[in-house]
CSV table of C-alpha atoms in Angstrom, one decimal:
chain,number,residue,atom,x,y,z
A,20,MET,CA,-7.7,-2.5,4.9
A,21,THR,CA,-5.5,-1.8,7.9
A,22,THR,CA,-6.2,-4.4,11.5
A,23,GLU,CA,-5.5,-2.3,14.2
A,24,VAL,CA,-2.2,-2.4,16.5
A,25,GLY,CA,-2.7,-4.6,19.5
A,26,GLN,CA,-6.1,-6.8,17.7
A,27,ALA,CA,-6.7,-9.8,19.8
A,28,VAL,CA,-4.9,-13.5,18.2
A,29,SER,CA,-8.7,-14.5,18.2
A,30,ALA,CA,-10.3,-15.5,14.4
A,31,ASN,CA,-6.8,-14.2,12.6
A,32,PRO,CA,-4.8,-16.6,10.6
A,33,LEU,CA,-2.3,-13.8,9.4
A,34,MET,CA,-1.2,-12.9,13.1
A,35,GLU,CA,-1.3,-16.9,13.9
A,36,ARG,CA,1.3,-17.7,10.8
A,37,TYR,CA,4.4,-15.6,12.6
A,38,SER,CA,6.0,-15.7,16.0
A,39,ALA,CA,8.1,-13.1,18.0
A,40,SER,CA,11.0,-15.4,16.8
A,41,ASP,CA,10.1,-14.0,13.4
A,42,LEU,CA,10.8,-10.5,14.5
A,43,ARG,CA,15.0,-10.9,13.1
A,44,VAL,CA,14.3,-10.5,10.2
A,45,PHE,CA,13.7,-6.6,10.4
A,46,SER,CA,17.2,-4.6,10.0
A,47,SER,CA,17.5,-2.8,13.2
A,48,GLU,CA,16.2,0.7,11.3
A,49,GLU,CA,13.1,-1.3,10.8
A,50,ALA,CA,13.1,-2.3,14.4
A,51,ASP,CA,13.1,0.7,15.4
A,52,ARG,CA,10.8,1.8,13.6
A,53,TYR,CA,8.5,-1.5,14.1
A,54,LEU,CA,8.9,-3.0,17.9
A,55,ASP,CA,9.6,0.6,19.8
A,56,GLY,CA,6.8,1.1,21.8
A,57,VAL,CA,4.4,-1.2,20.9
A,58,ILE,CA,3.5,-5.3,21.8
A,59,ALA,CA,6.5,-6.7,20.1
A,60,ASP,CA,4.7,-10.1,19.2
A,61,PRO,CA,2.8,-10.3,15.5
A,62,GLN,CA,0.4,-12.6,17.4
A,63,ARG,CA,-0.6,-10.0,19.2
A,64,ASN,CA,0.0,-7.0,17.1
A,65,ALA,CA,-1.1,-7.1,13.6
A,66,SER,CA,0.7,-4.6,12.4
A,67,LEU,CA,3.4,-6.5,13.0
A,68,ALA,CA,1.6,-9.5,11.2
A,69,TRP,CA,1.5,-7.4,8.1
A,70,GLU,CA,5.0,-6.3,7.8
A,71,LEU,CA,6.8,-9.8,8.1
A,72,LEU,CA,3.8,-10.8,5.9
A,73,TYR,CA,6.1,-8.0,3.5
A,74,ARG,CA,9.2,-9.5,4.6
A,75,LEU,CA,8.7,-13.3,4.6
A,76,GLU,CA,6.1,-13.9,2.3
A,77,PRO,CA,6.2,-11.4,-0.1
A,78,ASP,CA,3.8,-13.7,-2.2
A,79,LEU,CA,1.2,-14.5,-0.7
A,80,TYR,CA,0.9,-10.2,-0.4
A,81,GLU,CA,1.4,-10.1,-4.1
A,82,ARG,CA,-1.7,-12.7,-5.1
A,83,LEU,CA,-3.4,-10.7,-2.5
A,84,VAL,CA,-2.7,-7.4,-4.0
A,85,ALA,CA,-3.7,-9.1,-7.3
A,86,ALA,CA,-7.5,-9.4,-6.6
A,87,GLU,CA,-7.3,-5.8,-5.4
A,88,HIS,CA,-7.8,-3.5,-8.7
A,89,LEU,CA,-8.4,0.3,-8.3
A,90,HIS,CA,-11.0,2.1,-9.5
A,91,PRO,CA,-10.9,3.4,-12.9
A,92,GLY,CA,-11.5,6.9,-12.2
A,93,ILE,CA,-8.7,7.0,-9.4
A,94,ILE,CA,-6.2,6.2,-12.7
A,95,GLU,CA,-8.2,8.6,-14.8
A,96,TRP,CA,-8.2,11.6,-12.2
A,97,LEU,CA,-4.3,12.2,-11.8
A,98,PRO,CA,-2.7,14.1,-13.6
A,99,PRO,CA,-1.2,13.2,-17.3
A,100,HIS,CA,1.9,14.1,-16.8
A,101,VAL,CA,4.5,15.6,-14.7
A,102,PRO,CA,7.6,15.9,-14.9
A,103,ARG,CA,8.9,14.5,-11.7
A,104,ILE,CA,7.0,11.6,-9.2
A,105,ILE,CA,7.5,10.2,-6.3
A,106,GLU,CA,5.6,7.3,-4.6
A,107,VAL,CA,6.0,6.2,-1.3
A,108,GLY,CA,5.2,2.8,0.1
A,109,ALA,CA,5.5,1.3,-4.1
A,110,GLY,CA,5.2,-2.5,-2.5
A,111,THR,CA,5.4,-4.5,-5.7
A,112,GLY,CA,3.9,-1.7,-7.8
A,113,ARG,CA,0.2,-2.2,-7.8
A,114,LEU,CA,0.3,1.9,-8.5
A,115,THR,CA,3.7,2.3,-9.9
A,116,LEU,CA,2.7,0.8,-12.7
A,117,GLU,CA,0.3,3.3,-13.6
A,118,LEU,CA,2.5,5.9,-13.0
A,119,VAL,CA,5.2,4.6,-14.9
A,120,ALA,CA,4.0,6.6,-18.6
A,121,ARG,CA,2.8,10.0,-16.5
A,122,GLY,CA,6.3,11.6,-15.3
A,123,ASP,CA,9.5,11.6,-17.0
A,124,GLN,CA,11.4,10.8,-14.0
A,125,LEU,CA,9.6,8.1,-11.2
A,126,THR,CA,11.1,7.6,-7.7
A,127,ALA,CA,9.3,4.4,-5.7
A,128,VAL,CA,10.4,4.2,-2.0
A,129,GLU,CA,9.9,1.1,-0.3
A,130,PRO,CA,11.4,-0.3,3.0
A,131,ALA,CA,10.6,-4.2,2.4
A,132,ALA,CA,13.4,-5.0,0.4
A,133,PRO,CA,11.2,-8.8,-1.0
A,134,LEU,CA,8.7,-6.0,-2.3
A,135,ARG,CA,11.3,-3.5,-3.5
A,136,ASP,CA,12.8,-6.8,-5.1
A,137,ARG,CA,9.6,-8.0,-7.2
A,138,LEU,CA,8.8,-4.4,-8.3
A,139,ARG,CA,12.3,-4.1,-10.2
A,140,LEU,CA,11.3,-7.4,-12.0
A,141,LYS,CA,7.9,-5.9,-13.2
A,142,LEU,CA,9.6,-3.0,-14.4
A,143,SER,CA,12.4,-5.1,-16.2
A,144,ALA,CA,9.3,-6.9,-17.9
A,145,LEU,CA,7.8,-3.7,-19.0
A,146,PRO,CA,8.2,-2.8,-22.9
A,147,SER,CA,10.0,0.5,-23.5
A,148,PRO,CA,8.3,3.0,-26.1
A,149,SER,CA,11.4,2.3,-28.7
A,150,GLY,CA,10.5,-1.1,-28.1
A,151,GLY,CA,11.7,-4.2,-25.9
A,152,GLY,CA,11.6,-4.0,-22.3
A,153,GLN,CA,13.0,-1.7,-20.1
A,154,GLY,CA,10.3,0.6,-20.0
A,155,GLY,CA,10.5,1.6,-17.0
A,156,GLY,CA,14.3,2.9,-17.0
A,157,HIS,CA,13.2,6.3,-15.9
A,158,VAL,CA,12.7,4.7,-12.5
A,159,GLN,CA,14.5,4.3,-9.4
A,160,ILE,CA,13.5,2.4,-6.8
A,161,ILE,CA,15.0,3.0,-3.6
A,162,SER,CA,14.8,2.4,-0.1
A,163,GLY,CA,13.1,4.5,2.8
A,164,PHE,CA,10.8,5.3,4.9
A,165,PHE,CA,7.5,7.7,5.0
A,166,ASP,CA,9.2,9.8,8.0
A,167,ALA,CA,12.5,10.3,6.6
A,168,LEU,CA,12.4,10.4,3.1
A,169,PRO,CA,15.8,9.7,1.0
A,170,VAL,CA,14.9,12.8,-1.4
A,171,PRO,CA,15.9,16.7,-0.9
A,172,ASP,CA,13.0,19.2,-0.8
A,173,GLN,CA,10.5,20.1,-3.6
A,174,SER,CA,11.7,16.8,-5.4
A,175,ALA,CA,8.5,16.1,-7.4
A,176,GLU,CA,5.3,17.7,-8.7
A,177,LEU,CA,3.3,14.4,-7.6
A,178,VAL,CA,3.6,12.7,-4.5
A,179,ILE,CA,1.9,9.8,-3.8
A,180,ALA,CA,0.9,7.1,-2.0
A,181,CYS,CA,-1.4,3.8,-2.5
A,182,SER,CA,-3.0,1.8,0.9
A,183,ALA,CA,0.3,2.4,2.9
A,184,LEU,CA,-0.1,5.9,4.7
A,185,THR,CA,-1.6,5.8,8.2
A,186,PRO,CA,-1.9,8.2,11.5
A,187,GLU,CA,0.1,5.3,13.4
A,188,PRO,CA,3.7,6.6,13.4
A,189,ALA,CA,5.5,3.8,12.7
A,190,HIS,CA,3.4,3.9,9.6
A,191,GLY,CA,3.8,7.6,8.5
A,192,GLY,CA,1.5,9.6,11.0
A,193,ASP,CA,1.9,13.6,11.3
A,194,ARG,CA,5.5,13.5,10.7
A,195,GLY,CA,5.0,10.8,7.0
A,196,LEU,CA,2.2,13.6,5.6
A,197,ALA,CA,4.5,16.2,6.4
A,198,GLU,CA,7.8,15.0,4.6
A,199,MET,CA,5.2,14.1,1.2
A,200,GLU,CA,4.8,17.7,1.4
A,201,ARG,CA,8.6,18.7,2.1
A,202,VAL,CA,9.0,17.0,-0.9
A,203,CYS,CA,6.5,18.1,-3.0
A,204,ALA,CA,7.3,21.5,-5.1
A,205,ALA,CA,5.5,24.3,-5.2
A,206,GLY,CA,2.1,24.2,-7.4
A,207,GLY,CA,1.8,20.5,-7.1
A,208,MET,CA,0.3,17.6,-5.7
A,209,VAL,CA,0.3,15.4,-2.5
A,210,VAL,CA,-2.0,12.6,-3.1
A,211,ILE,CA,-3.0,9.7,-1.3
A,212,VAL,CA,-5.1,6.6,-2.9
A,213,TRP,CA,-7.1,4.7,-0.8
A,214,PRO,CA,-6.5,6.3,2.7
A,215,ASP,CA,-7.6,5.3,6.2
A,216,HIS,CA,-8.8,7.4,8.6
A,217,SER,CA,-10.6,10.2,5.9
A,218,GLU,CA,-11.0,12.4,8.7
A,219,TRP,CA,-7.3,12.8,10.3
A,220,LEU,CA,-6.5,13.7,6.4
A,221,ALA,CA,-8.9,16.4,6.4
A,222,SER,CA,-7.8,18.2,9.6
A,223,HIS,CA,-4.3,18.7,8.1
A,224,GLY,CA,-6.2,20.0,4.8
A,225,TYR,CA,-6.7,17.0,2.3
A,226,ARG,CA,-10.0,17.3,0.4
A,227,TYR,CA,-11.8,13.7,-0.2
A,228,LEU,CA,-13.0,12.1,-4.1
A,229,SER,CA,-14.8,8.7,-3.9
A,230,PHE,CA,-15.3,7.0,-7.2
A,231,PRO,CA,-19.0,5.4,-8.0
A,232,GLY,CA,-20.4,2.3,-8.9
A,233,PRO,CA,-19.7,-1.3,-7.9
A,234,MET,CA,-16.5,-3.2,-7.3
A,235,THR,CA,-15.1,-6.4,-6.1
A,236,MET,CA,-12.2,-7.9,-5.4
A,237,ASP,CA,-11.5,-10.2,-8.5
A,238,PHE,CA,-9.2,-13.4,-7.7
A,239,ALA,CA,-7.8,-15.9,-10.1
A,240,SER,CA,-10.5,-18.6,-9.2
A,241,PRO,CA,-12.2,-19.5,-7.1
A,242,THR,CA,-10.0,-21.8,-5.1
A,243,GLU,CA,-7.9,-18.6,-4.9
A,244,ALA,CA,-10.6,-16.9,-3.9
A,245,LEU,CA,-11.1,-19.5,-0.5
A,246,GLN,CA,-7.4,-19.8,-0.1
A,247,LEU,CA,-6.9,-16.0,0.3
A,248,ALA,CA,-10.2,-15.5,2.3
A,249,THR,CA,-9.2,-18.5,4.7
A,250,ILE,CA,-5.9,-16.0,5.5
A,251,PHE,CA,-6.8,-12.7,5.5
A,252,TYR,CA,-10.9,-12.4,5.9
A,253,PRO,CA,-11.6,-15.3,7.9
A,254,HIS,CA,-14.8,-14.0,8.4
A,255,ALA,CA,-16.4,-14.4,5.7
A,256,ALA,CA,-14.7,-17.7,3.9
A,257,ALA,CA,-17.9,-20.0,4.6
A,258,GLU,CA,-19.9,-17.4,2.6
A,259,ILE,CA,-17.2,-17.8,-0.2
A,260,ARG,CA,-17.0,-20.7,0.0
A,261,ALA,CA,-20.9,-21.1,-0.6
A,262,ARG,CA,-20.9,-18.8,-3.8
A,263,GLY,CA,-18.1,-20.6,-5.1
A,264,ALA,CA,-17.7,-17.5,-7.3
A,265,ARG,CA,-14.0,-15.5,-8.1
A,266,GLN,CA,-15.5,-12.5,-7.5
A,267,VAL,CA,-15.9,-11.1,-3.9
A,268,PRO,CA,-18.1,-8.4,-2.9
A,269,TYR,CA,-16.4,-5.6,-0.9
A,270,ASP,CA,-19.3,-5.4,1.1
A,271,LEU,CA,-19.3,-9.1,2.3
A,272,LEU,CA,-15.0,-8.7,3.4
A,273,GLY,CA,-16.1,-5.8,5.8
A,274,VAL,CA,-13.6,-3.4,3.3
A,275,ASN,CA,-13.8,-0.2,1.6
A,276,PRO,CA,-13.4,-0.7,-1.5
A,277,PRO,CA,-10.5,1.2,-3.5
A,278,ARG,CA,-12.7,3.6,-4.9
A,279,ASP,CA,-11.3,6.9,-2.6
A,280,LEU,CA,-8.7,9.5,-2.6
A,281,ALA,CA,-7.6,12.7,-1.0
A,282,TYR,CA,-5.6,15.1,-2.4
A,283,LYS,CA,-3.7,18.7,-1.1
A,284,HIS,CA,-2.7,21.4,-3.5
A,285,ILE,CA,1.2,22.6,-2.3
A,286,LEU,CA,1.6,26.0,-2.1
């Protein structure tokens, strides 16, 4: 669901929410990654608008993610149990919560501090196997970027990212993919869920899977569907208003459903 860098301002309400003055929210390390060699204006650079969304309006972002349910085939396909898991670009936990019971150790790497805070809250509310809270007690949440993962070589049997890695260097790129492979143990697997640019991953030796069946974005209400579409999918807002339903087909939005993954076994 990534929008091209440098997209014009036209008909993109998300980009219009922010201005160049908002870029000061970035830490120096974030600015080095996101502002180097790009149009440093969120009203002209959609990738910057998304990064600002994560940091300035994380609740709005989480409302959107709550409607994007991963295909159950993806969850069923993942290994039922591995000793160690690293998730990169964990966000607010769309995939993290599904991984908690699949590993003895889970490290969630996320660069945006507001998203890390929300993930901690969700994990603290999980029931533990013995009852009560803190069911995510074996999960470590750390700050980090795709291109410089703060973990040693061969740290996990499953290294995974969901709707975060792209070919752009600021959001992973070749170096980020190499980092995911570096921290994956021999005999383990790197998995990219809901990938962008499958041909790029294929050129790096990744195999592609797609799970069949109809999929919709499932908003909390018709009102929520219209409110979020007005911001994120304005081209579809009129049709969503006319339908008056909380479920919206992905083809109406012009988005590939979250039914795909790419994977590579590390030898």
